[in-house]
């Protein structure tokens, strides 16, 4: 068969349209640089010398390449938090789960595939505690020719909430892994890397947001903290919540936010107050006040333009008290998917796979009671009484190449024992969990429901969780023990929020639903290492 030159060129053009598209490339150089905070200077791990790291800007549905050069002293991986990476887990980032870490002096090019996400996400290191300083925003605009489902703001501003330790972060991580106790609490919270006016030696660097009266600003708020949920507020201003975890919500006004570690919330700030200086502030929410926590408050300043004499100090906002669980769950419970014609949702109604997962803080015995946990024990965390053990070969590689002995299937759908999970006093024999590297295998396109139940084993705590490769619908939540007969009757199957990170209330429960339509291996992470290292496990899907 003869093919003319013109036919060949047409074929080549067609092939390149679908296979030769040039993707935007980012160069991320991981290296240590000196930063000064709280009156002292230390070297911190950064990307391109920036803290927070450089933002990534994309439109919905685009694909980018990030070339990561590790010029640091430790292994590193990078994770694109909330990016589903359809059918491409190889660049997802969890160390020893979907990839081996990038060694010092090494380079790895990571393909990041955006699909249905729209709004704010973030990227961060996913190896040990290096994400304390290695993180940055991901801004996902609507597709070209599309618009926001709200009036276009005058400006868009990332607000990255974080933590700062005077001590080297690697030493803190090594210490609590070694001694089995709680990690040292942070010395400060930060807004866009700055502690703010209320901390020593911090006032000159306080982040300032310049606004003009009468205009509206889109704040893209990210909780990049290691372990703490935070309350956030702006003095004399309500904000309009419009999105969470790169999914639009029905707009609602609020005087404060509750934001979990790993979560993102987009809000509209209407500069409608008298010209002045107003503090924005954040401080911890904790359901576990019996242990040490950072009770300091970070601030930034909203400055109106114009000629006036500002208040000194700036006006301070209302923030709920540290352990105000009702305020925390009230905000979270107010989230509802936008669910309009342009942003439809698809909540699974018929469920193929149901699971009931208990989340516990556990304690292992140590020789001669030599560890730093309660009564000389080593703290851990578990899901269904299994504490995850990191393998030495990444699980995705073991799955793909059929390498035996790296992980086991058969992660249990229910806990080994049912009891009064939230009782004030629980017997000591419940405190020990089993160590394992187990995975849950799901059938492709199956519909999944998981009830997450917090327990009071060792100590009750809120448990933020994050699922890689998916967003999920939060169809129900409550305080106390889940009631299988009554609570499902109250599920929201009409407009539940679509999240990738959600907090299980302290001694409470949360139910999620999703469709298992993104094959291979994905990480489900208990995001709170305080009072126990992470209790994680894998979801493996048959293609």
PDB file of N, CA, C and O in Angstrom, residues 159-161 189-199 203 205-209 232-235 277-282 297-303 314-317:
ATOM      1  N   UNK A 159      -2.815  31.638  51.335  1.00  0.00           N
ATOM      2  CA  UNK A 159      -2.550  31.811  52.759  1.00  0.00           C
ATOM      3  C   UNK A 159      -2.144  30.433  53.285  1.00  0.00           C
ATOM      4  O   UNK A 159      -2.995  29.551  53.463  1.00  0.00           O
ATOM      5  N   UNK A 160      -0.843  30.242  53.519  1.00  0.00           N
ATOM      6  CA  UNK A 160      -0.327  28.936  53.935  1.00  0.00           C
ATOM      7  C   UNK A 160      -0.072  28.966  55.434  1.00  0.00           C
ATOM      8  O   UNK A 160       0.779  29.718  55.924  1.00  0.00           O
ATOM      9  N   UNK A 161      -0.842  28.152  56.160  1.00  0.00           N
ATOM     10  CA  UNK A 161      -0.681  28.043  57.605  1.00  0.00           C
ATOM     11  C   UNK A 161       0.320  26.924  57.898  1.00  0.00           C
ATOM     12  O   UNK A 161       0.200  25.828  57.347  1.00  0.00           O
ATOM     13  N   UNK A 189       3.189  28.920  65.306  1.00  0.00           N
ATOM     14  CA  UNK A 189       2.466  28.719  64.059  1.00  0.00           C
ATOM     15  C   UNK A 189       2.829  29.867  63.121  1.00  0.00           C
ATOM     16  O   UNK A 189       3.345  30.920  63.567  1.00  0.00           O
ATOM     17  N   UNK A 190       2.591  29.678  61.847  1.00  0.00           N
ATOM     18  CA  UNK A 190       2.992  30.694  60.871  1.00  0.00           C
ATOM     19  C   UNK A 190       1.889  30.936  59.859  1.00  0.00           C
ATOM     20  O   UNK A 190       1.068  30.059  59.583  1.00  0.00           O
ATOM     21  N   UNK A 191       1.890  32.133  59.287  1.00  0.00           N
ATOM     22  CA  UNK A 191       1.064  32.489  58.132  1.00  0.00           C
ATOM     23  C   UNK A 191       2.015  32.941  57.032  1.00  0.00           C
ATOM     24  O   UNK A 191       2.752  33.920  57.203  1.00  0.00           O
ATOM     25  N   UNK A 192       2.031  32.191  55.931  1.00  0.00           N
ATOM     26  CA  UNK A 192       2.984  32.443  54.848  1.00  0.00           C
ATOM     27  C   UNK A 192       4.414  32.547  55.378  1.00  0.00           C
ATOM     28  O   UNK A 192       5.167  33.450  55.031  1.00  0.00           O
ATOM     29  N   UNK A 193       4.748  31.600  56.248  1.00  0.00           N
ATOM     30  CA  UNK A 193       6.072  31.363  56.847  1.00  0.00           C
ATOM     31  C   UNK A 193       6.426  32.332  57.970  1.00  0.00           C
ATOM     32  O   UNK A 193       7.483  32.184  58.588  1.00  0.00           O
ATOM     33  N   UNK A 194       5.571  33.304  58.277  1.00  0.00           N
ATOM     34  CA  UNK A 194       5.886  34.294  59.305  1.00  0.00           C
ATOM     35  C   UNK A 194       5.046  34.053  60.569  1.00  0.00           C
ATOM     36  O   UNK A 194       3.822  33.925  60.489  1.00  0.00           O
ATOM     37  N   UNK A 195       5.684  34.030  61.752  1.00  0.00           N
ATOM     38  CA  UNK A 195       4.921  33.828  62.995  1.00  0.00           C
ATOM     39  C   UNK A 195       3.980  34.986  63.317  1.00  0.00           C
ATOM     40  O   UNK A 195       2.892  34.773  63.850  1.00  0.00           O
ATOM     41  N   UNK A 196       4.404  36.212  63.055  1.00  0.00           N
ATOM     42  CA  UNK A 196       3.524  37.353  63.301  1.00  0.00           C
ATOM     43  C   UNK A 196       3.869  38.111  64.568  1.00  0.00           C
ATOM     44  O   UNK A 196       4.757  37.755  65.343  1.00  0.00           O
ATOM     45  N   UNK A 197       3.102  39.165  64.809  1.00  0.00           N
ATOM     46  CA  UNK A 197       3.424  40.172  65.815  1.00  0.00           C
ATOM     47  C   UNK A 197       3.551  39.640  67.240  1.00  0.00           C
ATOM     48  O   UNK A 197       4.231  40.251  68.064  1.00  0.00           O
ATOM     49  N   UNK A 198       2.872  38.542  67.570  1.00  0.00           N
ATOM     50  CA  UNK A 198       2.793  38.114  68.962  1.00  0.00           C
ATOM     51  C   UNK A 198       3.988  37.278  69.405  1.00  0.00           C
ATOM     52  O   UNK A 198       4.060  36.880  70.563  1.00  0.00           O
ATOM     53  N   UNK A 199       4.921  37.011  68.504  1.00  0.00           N
ATOM     54  CA  UNK A 199       6.099  36.212  68.831  1.00  0.00           C
ATOM     55  C   UNK A 199       7.338  37.110  68.884  1.00  0.00           C
ATOM     56  O   UNK A 199       7.384  38.150  68.208  1.00  0.00           O
ATOM     57  N   UNK A 203       7.821  40.736  64.501  1.00  0.00           N
ATOM     58  CA  UNK A 203       6.934  41.782  63.996  1.00  0.00           C
ATOM     59  C   UNK A 203       7.368  42.340  62.639  1.00  0.00           C
ATOM     60  O   UNK A 203       6.517  42.534  61.749  1.00  0.00           O
ATOM     61  N   UNK A 205       8.646  40.983  60.063  1.00  0.00           N
ATOM     62  CA  UNK A 205       8.359  40.105  58.937  1.00  0.00           C
ATOM     63  C   UNK A 205       6.910  39.718  58.788  1.00  0.00           C
ATOM     64  O   UNK A 205       6.562  38.965  57.874  1.00  0.00           O
ATOM     65  N   UNK A 206       6.040  40.196  59.676  1.00  0.00           N
ATOM     66  CA  UNK A 206       4.632  39.808  59.649  1.00  0.00           C
ATOM     67  C   UNK A 206       4.026  39.980  58.254  1.00  0.00           C
ATOM     68  O   UNK A 206       4.179  41.030  57.625  1.00  0.00           O
ATOM     69  N   UNK A 207       3.338  38.938  57.776  1.00  0.00           N
ATOM     70  CA  UNK A 207       2.720  39.010  56.456  1.00  0.00           C
ATOM     71  C   UNK A 207       1.601  40.037  56.461  1.00  0.00           C
ATOM     72  O   UNK A 207       0.773  40.079  57.383  1.00  0.00           O
ATOM     73  N   UNK A 208       1.555  40.864  55.408  1.00  0.00           N
ATOM     74  CA  UNK A 208       0.545  41.906  55.297  1.00  0.00           C
ATOM     75  C   UNK A 208      -0.207  41.740  53.980  1.00  0.00           C
ATOM     76  O   UNK A 208       0.411  41.619  52.912  1.00  0.00           O
ATOM     77  N   UNK A 209      -1.516  41.754  54.058  1.00  0.00           N
ATOM     78  CA  UNK A 209      -2.383  41.681  52.883  1.00  0.00           C
ATOM     79  C   UNK A 209      -2.970  43.055  52.631  1.00  0.00           C
ATOM     80  O   UNK A 209      -3.735  43.576  53.455  1.00  0.00           O
ATOM     81  N   UNK A 232      -9.194  29.642  62.246  1.00  0.00           N
ATOM     82  CA  UNK A 232      -8.690  30.793  61.506  1.00  0.00           C
ATOM     83  C   UNK A 232      -9.789  31.842  61.432  1.00  0.00           C
ATOM     84  O   UNK A 232     -10.965  31.509  61.224  1.00  0.00           O
ATOM     85  N   UNK A 233      -9.414  33.113  61.565  1.00  0.00           N
ATOM     86  CA  UNK A 233     -10.422  34.178  61.524  1.00  0.00           C
ATOM     87  C   UNK A 233      -9.757  35.500  61.163  1.00  0.00           C
ATOM     88  O   UNK A 233      -8.533  35.648  61.273  1.00  0.00           O
ATOM     89  N   UNK A 234     -10.576  36.463  60.712  1.00  0.00           N
ATOM     90  CA  UNK A 234     -10.122  37.820  60.394  1.00  0.00           C
ATOM     91  C   UNK A 234     -10.992  38.796  61.183  1.00  0.00           C
ATOM     92  O   UNK A 234     -12.227  38.723  61.138  1.00  0.00           O
ATOM     93  N   UNK A 235     -10.368  39.689  61.893  1.00  0.00           N
ATOM     94  CA  UNK A 235     -11.096  40.622  62.754  1.00  0.00           C
ATOM     95  C   UNK A 235     -12.133  41.414  61.970  1.00  0.00           C
ATOM     96  O   UNK A 235     -11.843  41.936  60.885  1.00  0.00           O
ATOM     97  N   UNK A 277      -6.349  48.604  60.167  1.00  0.00           N
ATOM     98  CA  UNK A 277      -5.538  47.394  60.167  1.00  0.00           C
ATOM     99  C   UNK A 277      -6.260  46.340  61.000  1.00  0.00           C
ATOM    100  O   UNK A 277      -6.657  46.604  62.150  1.00  0.00           O
ATOM    101  N   UNK A 278      -6.406  45.148  60.429  1.00  0.00           N
ATOM    102  CA  UNK A 278      -7.138  44.065  61.082  1.00  0.00           C
ATOM    103  C   UNK A 278      -6.258  42.806  61.098  1.00  0.00           C
ATOM    104  O   UNK A 278      -5.696  42.419  60.067  1.00  0.00           O
ATOM    105  N   UNK A 279      -6.174  42.182  62.252  1.00  0.00           N
ATOM    106  CA  UNK A 279      -5.434  40.923  62.319  1.00  0.00           C
ATOM    107  C   UNK A 279      -6.234  39.799  61.665  1.00  0.00           C
ATOM    108  O   UNK A 279      -7.447  39.677  61.864  1.00  0.00           O
ATOM    109  N   UNK A 280      -5.541  38.965  60.875  1.00  0.00           N
ATOM    110  CA  UNK A 280      -6.016  37.608  60.647  1.00  0.00           C
ATOM    111  C   UNK A 280      -5.182  36.728  61.575  1.00  0.00           C
ATOM    112  O   UNK A 280      -4.002  37.014  61.818  1.00  0.00           O
ATOM    113  N   UNK A 281      -5.797  35.694  62.127  1.00  0.00           N
ATOM    114  CA  UNK A 281      -5.099  34.915  63.144  1.00  0.00           C
ATOM    115  C   UNK A 281      -5.501  33.449  63.059  1.00  0.00           C
ATOM    116  O   UNK A 281      -6.577  33.102  62.556  1.00  0.00           O
ATOM    117  N   UNK A 282      -4.610  32.595  63.555  1.00  0.00           N
ATOM    118  CA  UNK A 282      -4.882  31.157  63.613  1.00  0.00           C
ATOM    119  C   UNK A 282      -4.285  30.587  64.881  1.00  0.00           C
ATOM    120  O   UNK A 282      -3.191  31.000  65.306  1.00  0.00           O
ATOM    121  N   UNK A 297      -0.575  31.833  69.146  1.00  0.00           N
ATOM    122  CA  UNK A 297      -1.421  32.330  68.063  1.00  0.00           C
ATOM    123  C   UNK A 297      -0.571  33.061  67.027  1.00  0.00           C
ATOM    124  O   UNK A 297       0.206  33.955  67.368  1.00  0.00           O
ATOM    125  N   UNK A 298      -0.719  32.670  65.773  1.00  0.00           N
ATOM    126  CA  UNK A 298      -0.024  33.354  64.687  1.00  0.00           C
ATOM    127  C   UNK A 298      -0.931  34.428  64.086  1.00  0.00           C
ATOM    128  O   UNK A 298      -2.155  34.262  64.041  1.00  0.00           O
ATOM    129  N   UNK A 299      -0.323  35.505  63.625  1.00  0.00           N
ATOM    130  CA  UNK A 299      -1.102  36.617  63.073  1.00  0.00           C
ATOM    131  C   UNK A 299      -0.485  37.126  61.774  1.00  0.00           C
ATOM    132  O   UNK A 299       0.713  37.005  61.533  1.00  0.00           O
ATOM    133  N   UNK A 300      -1.347  37.662  60.938  1.00  0.00           N
ATOM    134  CA  UNK A 300      -0.958  38.484  59.799  1.00  0.00           C
ATOM    135  C   UNK A 300      -1.874  39.706  59.833  1.00  0.00           C
ATOM    136  O   UNK A 300      -2.776  39.790  60.692  1.00  0.00           O
ATOM    137  N   UNK A 301      -1.676  40.650  58.936  1.00  0.00           N
ATOM    138  CA  UNK A 301      -2.436  41.907  59.001  1.00  0.00           C
ATOM    139  C   UNK A 301      -3.103  42.184  57.661  1.00  0.00           C
ATOM    140  O   UNK A 301      -2.458  42.124  56.604  1.00  0.00           O
ATOM    141  N   UNK A 302      -4.407  42.461  57.723  1.00  0.00           N
ATOM    142  CA  UNK A 302      -5.142  42.976  56.566  1.00  0.00           C
ATOM    143  C   UNK A 302      -5.096  44.499  56.654  1.00  0.00           C
ATOM    144  O   UNK A 302      -5.625  45.085  57.607  1.00  0.00           O
ATOM    145  N   UNK A 303      -4.436  45.124  55.682  1.00  0.00           N
ATOM    146  CA  UNK A 303      -4.254  46.575  55.688  1.00  0.00           C
ATOM    147  C   UNK A 303      -5.082  47.211  54.577  1.00  0.00           C
ATOM    148  O   UNK A 303      -4.873  46.931  53.391  1.00  0.00           O
ATOM    149  N   UNK A 314      -3.422  46.284  65.736  1.00  0.00           N
ATOM    150  CA  UNK A 314      -4.604  46.048  64.896  1.00  0.00           C
ATOM    151  C   UNK A 314      -5.715  45.353  65.655  1.00  0.00           C
ATOM    152  O   UNK A 314      -5.487  44.699  66.682  1.00  0.00           O
ATOM    153  N   UNK A 315      -6.936  45.495  65.152  1.00  0.00           N
ATOM    154  CA  UNK A 315      -8.083  44.859  65.798  1.00  0.00           C
ATOM    155  C   UNK A 315      -7.947  43.335  65.726  1.00  0.00           C
ATOM    156  O   UNK A 315      -7.545  42.775  64.698  1.00  0.00           O
ATOM    157  N   UNK A 316      -8.300  42.655  66.830  1.00  0.00           N
ATOM    158  CA  UNK A 316      -8.069  41.206  66.930  1.00  0.00           C
ATOM    159  C   UNK A 316      -9.372  40.448  66.701  1.00  0.00           C
ATOM    160  O   UNK A 316     -10.441  40.871  67.160  1.00  0.00           O
ATOM    161  N   UNK A 317      -9.314  39.291  66.020  1.00  0.00           N
ATOM    162  CA  UNK A 317     -10.540  38.565  65.693  1.00  0.00           C
ATOM    163  C   UNK A 317     -11.002  37.640  66.820  1.00  0.00           C
ATOM    164  O   UNK A 317     -10.249  37.312  67.740  1.00  0.00           O
TER     165      UNK A 317
END
